[in-house]
Amino acid sequence: MIALVDCNSFFCSVEKAFHPGLSGKPVVVLSSNDGCIVAITPEAKAVGLHRGDPIFKVQHIVKAYGVKVFSSNMRLYAAMSERVTNILRDSIAQVENYSIDESFCYLDGYEQYHNTEEMMREIAGRIKDYTDIPVSVGIAPTKTLAKVGSKFAKNYKGYRSVCMIDTDEKRRKALGMFDLSDIWGIGRSTLSELRYQGICTPLEFADKSESWVKSHLKVPGQRTWLELNGQPCIDTSEIKQKQSICTSRSFGHMVSDIGYMQEAIAEFAASCANKLRAQKSVATEVSVFISSNPFREDLPQYSSFSSLPLPVPTSDTLEITQMAHRVLAQLFRPGINYKRAGVILSGIQPASPIQLQLFDVVTNRHERSELMNAIDQINGKYGPHSIRLAAEGSAQSPWHVLCENRSQNYISDLNEILKVKI
DNA sequence: TCTGGGGTCCTAGGACCC
DNA sequence: TCTGGGGTCCTAGGACCC
């Protein structure tokens, strides 16, 4: 059996953990640049807000109901996520982090000695005690069914945070009541195809023949179908090395000046290089994209994407930034108000062994890699961006994202640590 | 005025090979 | 008159996830 542990309204729950006065109040957390709602509490849903709403369009609701709005603080959420994971790992040998707010726990071997339902309930209680994050747990023979279980656990108090689907009777009952659009793996397009075919519940889908599913929905649909019928076939084992690494942002203010654009691209390239070194890889290709604001109809629209190969596979910030600037030079058109840009690294491979080049223009690769190590160590100790390329510009540049309601890094920055008065 | 930022996997179709 | 059959690799685009 597999347990899915899902943190309820994770980003909001983290903010509430550090702002106890918000208990029972409507809370939302915004995307980067304070754009859309990405996390929402049930209280905020109840007053008419939805995940995905652009915040400027729902300001009237925010004001009328005193909804508390936070900018996203990914550093804080990542630190809290790690605490939740650590508690799981204390009790369960095989834990797989699936996303920042979800983990799969493999319960094989525990069933003999424990009532796994009560065991998970006890762990959920400990997570709440230690982190103040409420979790919902689904236990089932497959990941897709475990997800179904966790949704039931979340929506019905009676389950006391844990819902186990361990018999065929429970499985059929759950699938008969469940919303087809909430099934993991069924997106908008598959949903409309299934509806068109007259299928309205997950149970009706699960009862179709395998050949019918294969011919209508191909391989991904077949996997979901197998999982719903109790046959595990979705492998989520962590992909250690990413195949592509991307850093992209919308700008706080439109950018038309190539100087500012170069700053932004330099920062995105440096961020990509950091991620690349963190996973001990090198890349062989740098891509850049830039685009105007597609939501504005009054402006000339322009968007473009291009790539260049790196002569030698590298994770060197200087080389990657220089190459990104060369790609930018190919793309940039004056007279456009740019809203968004990004850098993508691809052709990723392990850092060693590297195929060197006979006519390499960089002759001091060893020293350069020591330099990168030094930069990583300094930034690891004193915080990101403590040391960076001058090409990245200053924090005052207008393209930086907005985040007007960001909470402090209470547990990852000594300068912002929580102060308690007694 | 203001509309997110990452990723993965699968498929179809084209180019190319013998 | 009849004009094959099998394979690989690559890429763009779609679908999905959080």
CSV table of N, CA and C in Angstrom, one decimal, chain A residues 6-10 40 42 45 135-137 149-157 159 161-163:
chain,number,residue,atom,x,y,z
A,6,ASP,N,-0.6,14.9,1.8
A,6,ASP,CA,-0.8,16.1,1.0
A,6,ASP,C,-1.0,17.3,2.0
A,7,CYS,N,-0.2,18.3,1.9
A,7,CYS,CA,-0.4,19.4,2.9
A,7,CYS,C,-1.6,20.3,2.4
A,8,ASN,N,-2.5,20.6,3.3
A,8,ASN,CA,-3.7,21.4,2.9
A,8,ASN,C,-3.3,22.8,2.6
A,9,SER,N,-3.8,23.4,1.5
A,9,SER,CA,-3.5,24.8,1.1
A,9,SER,C,-2.1,25.2,1.6
A,10,PHE,N,-1.1,24.5,1.1
A,10,PHE,CA,0.2,24.5,1.7
A,10,PHE,C,0.8,25.9,2.0
A,40,ILE,N,-5.0,29.1,-1.8
A,40,ILE,CA,-6.2,29.7,-1.3
A,40,ILE,C,-6.8,28.8,-0.1
A,42,PRO,N,-10.0,27.5,2.3
A,42,PRO,CA,-11.4,27.3,2.1
A,42,PRO,C,-12.2,28.6,2.5
A,45,LYS,N,-12.1,30.8,-0.5
A,45,LYS,CA,-13.0,30.2,-1.5
A,45,LYS,C,-14.5,30.6,-1.3
A,135,VAL,N,-2.4,18.2,7.3
A,135,VAL,CA,-2.2,17.3,6.1
A,135,VAL,C,-3.4,16.4,5.9
A,136,SER,N,-3.6,15.9,4.7
A,136,SER,CA,-4.6,14.9,4.4
A,136,SER,C,-3.9,13.7,3.8
A,137,VAL,N,-4.3,12.5,4.3
A,137,VAL,CA,-3.6,11.3,3.8
A,137,VAL,C,-4.5,10.3,3.2
A,149,GLY,N,-8.1,9.1,-2.2
A,149,GLY,CA,-8.3,9.0,-0.8
A,149,GLY,C,-7.9,10.2,0.0
A,150,SER,N,-6.8,10.9,-0.4
A,150,SER,CA,-6.4,12.1,0.3
A,150,SER,C,-7.5,13.2,0.1
A,151,LYS,N,-8.1,13.2,-1.1
A,151,LYS,CA,-9.1,14.3,-1.3
A,151,LYS,C,-10.3,14.0,-0.4
A,152,PHE,N,-10.7,12.7,-0.3
A,152,PHE,CA,-11.8,12.4,0.7
A,152,PHE,C,-11.4,12.9,2.1
A,153,ALA,N,-10.2,12.5,2.5
A,153,ALA,CA,-9.7,12.9,3.8
A,153,ALA,C,-9.8,14.4,4.0
A,154,LYS,N,-9.5,15.1,3.0
A,154,LYS,CA,-9.5,16.6,3.1
A,154,LYS,C,-10.9,17.1,3.2
A,155,ASN,N,-11.8,16.6,2.5
A,155,ASN,CA,-13.1,17.2,2.4
A,155,ASN,C,-14.1,16.7,3.4
A,156,TYR,N,-13.8,15.6,4.0
A,156,TYR,CA,-14.8,15.1,5.1
A,156,TYR,C,-14.1,14.9,6.4
A,157,LYS,N,-14.5,15.7,7.4
A,157,LYS,CA,-13.9,15.7,8.7
A,157,LYS,C,-13.9,14.3,9.3
A,159,TYR,N,-13.2,11.5,8.4
A,159,TYR,CA,-12.0,10.6,8.2
A,159,TYR,C,-10.9,10.9,9.2
A,161,SER,N,-8.4,13.1,8.9
A,161,SER,CA,-7.2,13.3,8.1
A,161,SER,C,-6.7,12.1,7.3
A,162,VAL,N,-7.3,10.9,7.5
A,162,VAL,CA,-6.8,9.7,6.8
A,162,VAL,C,-7.9,8.9,6.2
A,163,CYS,N,-7.8,8.7,4.9
A,163,CYS,CA,-8.8,7.8,4.3
A,163,CYS,C,-8.1,6.7,3.5
